Amino acid sequence: MRIDLSGRVALVTGSTRGIGRAIAETLVGAGARIAIVGRDGARAEEVAAALGGASGREAVPFACDVTDLAAVAALIERVESTLGSLDILVNNAGVTRDNILPRLKDADWEAVIDANLRGAFATTRAAVRGMMKRRWGRIINISSIVGLVGNKGQSNYAASKAGLIGFTKSVAKEMASRNVLANVVAPGLIETDMTAAMTAEAREAMHQQIPLGRLGAPADVAHAVTFLASDAASYITGQVLVVDGGMVM
Ligand code: NDP
């Protein structure tokens, strides 16, 4: 099976580093034209230049904060007028603001729900209109195993990631008749800036819980996303694909 996304336009939120960047790189490698999106416009430009330059295909930077609903609506319009009709949307932008519940501030709750859940709602609502008309679309939302099993100190993050799963299943049911498919990828522990702050002890403790015996690489997640974006996954919708080395079974 060869995955060919040539002719497809994809947008990956939070593709300026980490998992999102790896997803963008893999989609470009499969032939897609890609919108690189993050709050840091200069970083988006660097990544787009690196990916576009390496592949000879189009990678275009867009600065956008997904918590800004008006900016998100404008983003989808800008992407479509620059790259063409949007076929693949990957909602990957995400943040953590960890604390145990008694100490969790209102702002910590709101920042995480706004970026991780409300952001995905806003991009998806804006993107599906065109996908429905064209009778082809892929929505892939990056959740987390924390959304499945919870985690101490992450009630806000777990709520946002569990919310994404319910959101995705509803979108999958609403959009199936128009051939717009919606799925979730739920990573376990992946080596990125988000996990770099862990102590050596915490890292070792996590290792013990991973049957495959290693932390994941961003590419492990990117490969799952690219499969779901492809025609090879045309009979899969409303599913949660866990990419965690076997931590949650
Ligand atoms: P990073 O912190 O390395 O990268 C986050 C990305 O999201 C950056 O590109 C950042 O760009 C962007 N971003 C953050 N907030 C916003 C915003 N409001 N608007 C637009 N872009 C934003 O995270 P990871 O790569 O580790 O994680 C990516 C996704 O995977 C997240 O949703 C995370 O929850 C999920 N995940 C990660 C796991 C891990 O172990 N790393 C495990 C399970 C899930 P900028 O700063 O320029 O805005």
Coordinates of C-alpha atoms and ligand atoms in Angstrom, one line a residue:
M1 CA 0.0 0.0 0.0
R2 CA 1.4 3.4 -1.0
I3 CA -0.1 6.5 0.5
D4 CA -0.5 9.2 -2.2
L5 CA -2.0 12.6 -1.1
S6 CA -1.0 14.5 -4.2
G7 CA -3.6 17.0 -5.1
R8 CA -4.8 17.3 -1.5
V9 CA -4.6 20.4 0.6
A10 CA -4.0 19.9 4.4
L11 CA -4.0 22.3 7.4
V12 CA -2.2 21.2 10.6
T13 CA -2.7 23.5 13.6
G14 CA 0.3 23.7 15.9
S15 CA 2.6 22.5 13.2
T16 CA 5.5 24.8 14.2
R17 CA 7.1 22.1 16.3
G18 CA 6.7 18.7 17.9
I19 CA 4.0 16.3 16.8
G20 CA 2.3 18.9 14.5
R21 CA 5.5 19.5 12.6
A22 CA 6.1 15.8 12.1
I23 CA 2.5 15.4 10.9
A24 CA 3.0 18.3 8.4
E25 CA 6.3 16.8 7.2
T26 CA 4.8 13.3 6.7
L27 CA 1.7 14.7 4.8
V28 CA 4.0 16.8 2.6
G29 CA 6.1 13.7 2.0
A30 CA 3.0 11.9 0.8
G31 CA 2.3 14.7 -1.7
A32 CA -0.1 17.1 0.1
R33 CA 0.2 20.9 -0.1
I34 CA 0.2 22.1 3.5
A35 CA -0.7 25.1 5.7
I36 CA 1.7 25.4 8.6
V37 CA -0.1 27.1 11.5
G38 CA 1.0 28.4 14.9
R39 CA 0.8 31.5 17.0
D40 CA 4.5 32.3 16.3
G41 CA 4.5 33.5 12.7
A42 CA 8.3 33.6 12.3
R43 CA 8.5 30.0 13.4
A44 CA 5.7 29.0 11.0
E45 CA 7.7 30.7 8.2
E46 CA 10.9 28.7 9.1
V47 CA 9.0 25.4 9.2
A48 CA 7.2 26.1 5.9
A49 CA 10.5 27.1 4.2
A50 CA 12.2 23.9 5.5
L51 CA 9.3 21.6 4.5
G52 CA 8.5 23.3 1.2
G53 CA 12.2 23.5 0.3
A54 CA 13.0 19.9 1.1
S55 CA 10.0 18.5 -0.8
G56 CA 9.7 21.0 -3.6
R57 CA 6.0 21.1 -2.8
E58 CA 4.0 23.9 -1.4
A59 CA 4.1 24.6 2.3
V60 CA 2.7 28.0 3.3
P61 CA 2.9 29.6 6.8
F62 CA 0.0 31.2 8.6
A63 CA 0.1 32.9 12.0
C64 CA -3.1 32.1 13.9
D65 CA -4.1 31.6 17.5
V66 CA -6.9 29.0 17.5
T67 CA -8.5 30.5 20.6
D68 CA -9.4 33.5 18.5
L69 CA -12.7 32.5 16.8
A70 CA -12.7 35.3 14.3
A71 CA -9.0 34.7 13.4
V72 CA -9.8 31.0 12.8
A73 CA -12.7 31.8 10.4
A74 CA -10.3 34.1 8.5
L75 CA -7.6 31.5 8.5
I76 CA -9.7 28.9 6.7
E77 CA -10.5 31.5 4.0
R78 CA -6.9 32.6 3.7
V79 CA -5.7 29.0 3.4
E80 CA -8.3 28.2 0.7
S81 CA -7.5 31.3 -1.3
T82 CA -3.8 30.5 -1.1
L83 CA -3.5 26.8 -1.4
G84 CA -7.0 25.7 -2.7
S85 CA -9.9 23.9 -1.2
L86 CA -9.1 22.3 2.1
D87 CA -9.3 18.5 2.1
I88 CA -7.6 17.5 5.4
L89 CA -7.8 19.3 8.7
V90 CA -5.6 18.1 11.6
N91 CA -6.5 19.7 14.9
N92 CA -3.2 19.2 16.8
A93 CA -2.6 22.6 18.6
G94 CA -2.6 21.9 22.3
V95 CA -1.4 23.2 25.6
T96 CA -1.2 22.0 29.2
R97 CA -1.6 24.0 32.5
D98 CA -1.3 21.2 35.1
N99 CA -2.3 21.4 38.7
I100 CA -4.3 19.4 41.2
L101 CA -8.0 20.4 41.2
P102 CA -8.0 22.4 44.4
R103 CA -5.2 24.6 43.1
L104 CA -6.4 24.8 39.5
K105 CA -7.1 28.4 38.6
D106 CA -10.1 29.5 36.4
A107 CA -7.5 30.8 33.9
D108 CA -5.8 27.4 33.7
W109 CA -9.1 25.7 33.0
E110 CA -10.1 28.2 30.4
A111 CA -6.8 28.3 28.6
V112 CA -6.7 24.6 28.1
I113 CA -10.3 24.2 27.1
D114 CA -10.1 27.1 24.7
A115 CA -6.9 26.0 22.9
N116 CA -7.6 22.2 22.9
L117 CA -11.3 21.9 22.5
R118 CA -12.9 25.3 21.4
G119 CA -10.1 25.8 18.9
A120 CA -10.9 22.4 17.3
F121 CA -14.6 23.3 17.2
A122 CA -13.8 26.6 15.5
T123 CA -11.5 25.2 12.8
T124 CA -13.7 22.2 12.1
R125 CA -16.9 24.3 11.8
A126 CA -15.2 26.6 9.3
A127 CA -13.6 23.7 7.3
V128 CA -16.5 21.3 7.0
R129 CA -18.7 23.6 4.9
G130 CA -16.5 23.3 1.8
M131 CA -15.7 19.6 2.5
M132 CA -19.5 18.8 2.6
K133 CA -20.0 20.5 -0.7
R134 CA -17.2 18.7 -2.4
R135 CA -18.2 15.3 -0.8
W136 CA -14.6 14.6 0.5
G137 CA -13.0 15.6 3.7
R138 CA -10.9 14.3 6.6
I139 CA -10.9 15.7 10.1
I140 CA -8.3 14.2 12.4
N141 CA -8.2 15.4 16.0
I142 CA -5.2 14.8 18.2
S143 CA -6.5 13.8 21.7
S144 CA -4.4 11.9 24.3
I145 CA -4.7 8.7 26.3
V146 CA -5.2 11.2 29.2
G147 CA -8.6 11.8 27.6
L148 CA -9.4 8.1 27.9
V149 CA -8.1 7.3 31.3
G150 CA -7.6 10.6 33.1
N151 CA -4.4 11.8 34.9
K152 CA -3.6 13.3 38.3
G153 CA -3.0 17.0 37.9
Q154 CA -4.5 17.2 34.5
S155 CA -8.3 17.4 35.0
N156 CA -8.5 20.4 32.6
Y157 CA -6.4 18.7 30.0
A158 CA -8.3 15.4 30.4
A159 CA -11.6 17.1 30.0
S160 CA -10.4 18.9 26.8
K161 CA -9.1 15.7 25.3
A162 CA -12.1 13.6 26.3
G163 CA -14.3 16.4 24.9
L164 CA -12.5 16.1 21.6
I165 CA -13.4 12.4 21.4
G166 CA -17.2 13.1 21.9
F167 CA -17.0 16.1 19.5
T168 CA -15.3 13.9 16.8
K169 CA -17.8 11.1 17.0
S170 CA -20.7 13.6 16.7
V171 CA -19.0 15.2 13.6
A172 CA -18.4 11.7 12.2
K173 CA -22.1 10.9 12.5
E174 CA -23.3 14.3 11.1
M175 CA -20.9 14.3 8.1
A176 CA -20.7 10.6 7.1
S177 CA -23.4 11.0 4.3
R178 CA -21.2 13.7 2.7
N179 CA -18.1 11.5 2.8
V180 CA -16.4 13.7 5.4
L181 CA -14.7 11.4 7.9
A182 CA -13.7 12.4 11.4
N183 CA -11.3 10.4 13.6
V184 CA -9.2 10.8 16.7
V185 CA -5.5 9.9 17.2
A186 CA -4.7 9.5 20.9
P187 CA -1.0 9.5 21.6
G188 CA 0.7 8.2 24.7
L189 CA 4.0 9.7 25.8
I190 CA 5.8 11.3 22.9
E191 CA 9.2 13.0 22.9
T192 CA 8.5 16.7 22.3
D193 CA 8.8 20.1 24.1
M194 CA 5.6 19.2 26.0
T195 CA 7.3 16.2 27.7
A196 CA 10.8 17.6 27.9
A197 CA 10.1 19.2 31.3
M198 CA 9.6 15.8 32.9
T199 CA 12.0 14.7 35.6
A200 CA 14.3 11.7 35.0
E201 CA 12.3 9.8 37.7
A202 CA 8.9 10.6 36.1
R203 CA 10.3 9.5 32.7
E204 CA 11.6 6.2 34.2
A205 CA 8.2 5.6 35.9
M206 CA 6.5 6.1 32.5
H207 CA 8.9 3.8 30.8
Q208 CA 7.9 1.0 33.1
Q209 CA 4.3 1.4 31.9
I210 CA 5.0 1.2 28.2
P211 CA 5.0 -2.4 26.9
L212 CA 7.0 -1.4 23.8
G213 CA 9.7 0.0 26.2
R214 CA 10.3 3.4 24.7
L215 CA 8.7 6.9 24.5
G216 CA 7.0 7.5 21.2
A217 CA 8.5 9.7 18.4
P218 CA 6.5 12.4 16.7
A219 CA 6.7 10.4 13.5
D220 CA 4.9 7.5 15.2
V221 CA 1.8 9.8 15.5
A222 CA 2.4 11.3 12.1
H223 CA 2.2 7.9 10.4
A224 CA -1.2 7.2 12.0
V225 CA -2.5 10.6 11.0
T226 CA -1.3 10.2 7.4
F227 CA -3.0 6.8 7.1
L228 CA -6.3 8.3 8.4
A229 CA -6.0 11.1 5.9
S230 CA -5.5 8.7 3.0
D231 CA -7.9 6.8 0.8
A232 CA -6.6 3.6 2.5
A233 CA -8.8 4.7 5.5
S234 CA -12.0 5.5 3.5
Y235 CA -14.1 3.1 5.5
I236 CA -13.0 4.4 9.0
T237 CA -14.9 7.1 10.8
G238 CA -15.6 8.0 14.4
Q239 CA -12.7 6.0 15.7
V240 CA -10.0 6.6 18.3
L241 CA -6.6 5.3 17.1
V242 CA -4.3 5.0 20.2
V243 CA -0.6 5.4 19.5
D244 CA 1.0 4.7 22.8
G245 CA 3.3 1.7 22.7
G246 CA 0.6 -0.3 24.4
M247 CA 0.2 1.7 27.6
V248 CA -3.6 1.7 27.4
M249 CA -5.3 -1.5 26.2
Ligands
NDP1 P1 4.3 21.2 21.6 O1 4.1 22.0 22.9 O2 5.6 20.7 21.3 O3 3.7 22.0 20.4 C1 2.4 22.6 20.5 C2 2.1 23.2 19.1 O4 0.8 23.8 19.2 C3 3.1 24.3 18.8 O5 3.3 24.3 17.4 C4 2.4 25.6 19.2 O6 2.8 26.7 18.4 C5 0.9 25.2 18.9 N1 -0.1 26.0 19.7 C6 -0.3 26.0 21.0 N2 -1.3 26.8 21.3 C7 -1.8 27.3 20.2 C8 -2.8 28.2 19.9 N3 -3.6 28.7 20.8 N4 -3.0 28.5 18.5 C9 -2.3 28.0 17.6 N5 -1.3 27.1 17.8 C10 -1.0 26.8 19.1 O7 3.2 20.0 21.8 P2 3.3 18.5 21.3 O8 3.8 18.4 19.9 O9 3.8 17.6 22.3 O10 1.7 18.1 21.2 C11 0.9 18.3 20.1 C12 -0.5 17.8 20.4 O11 -0.4 16.4 20.8 C13 -1.2 18.5 21.5 O12 -2.6 18.6 21.2 C14 -1.0 17.6 22.7 O13 -2.0 17.7 23.7 C15 -1.0 16.2 22.0 N6 -0.4 15.2 22.8 C16 1.0 15.2 23.1 C17 1.6 14.2 23.8 C18 3.0 14.2 24.1 O14 3.4 13.3 24.9 N7 3.8 15.1 23.6 C19 0.8 13.1 24.3 C20 -0.6 13.1 23.9 C21 -1.2 14.1 23.2 P3 2.9 28.2 18.8 O15 3.6 28.2 20.2 O16 3.7 28.9 17.8 O17 1.5 28.7 18.9

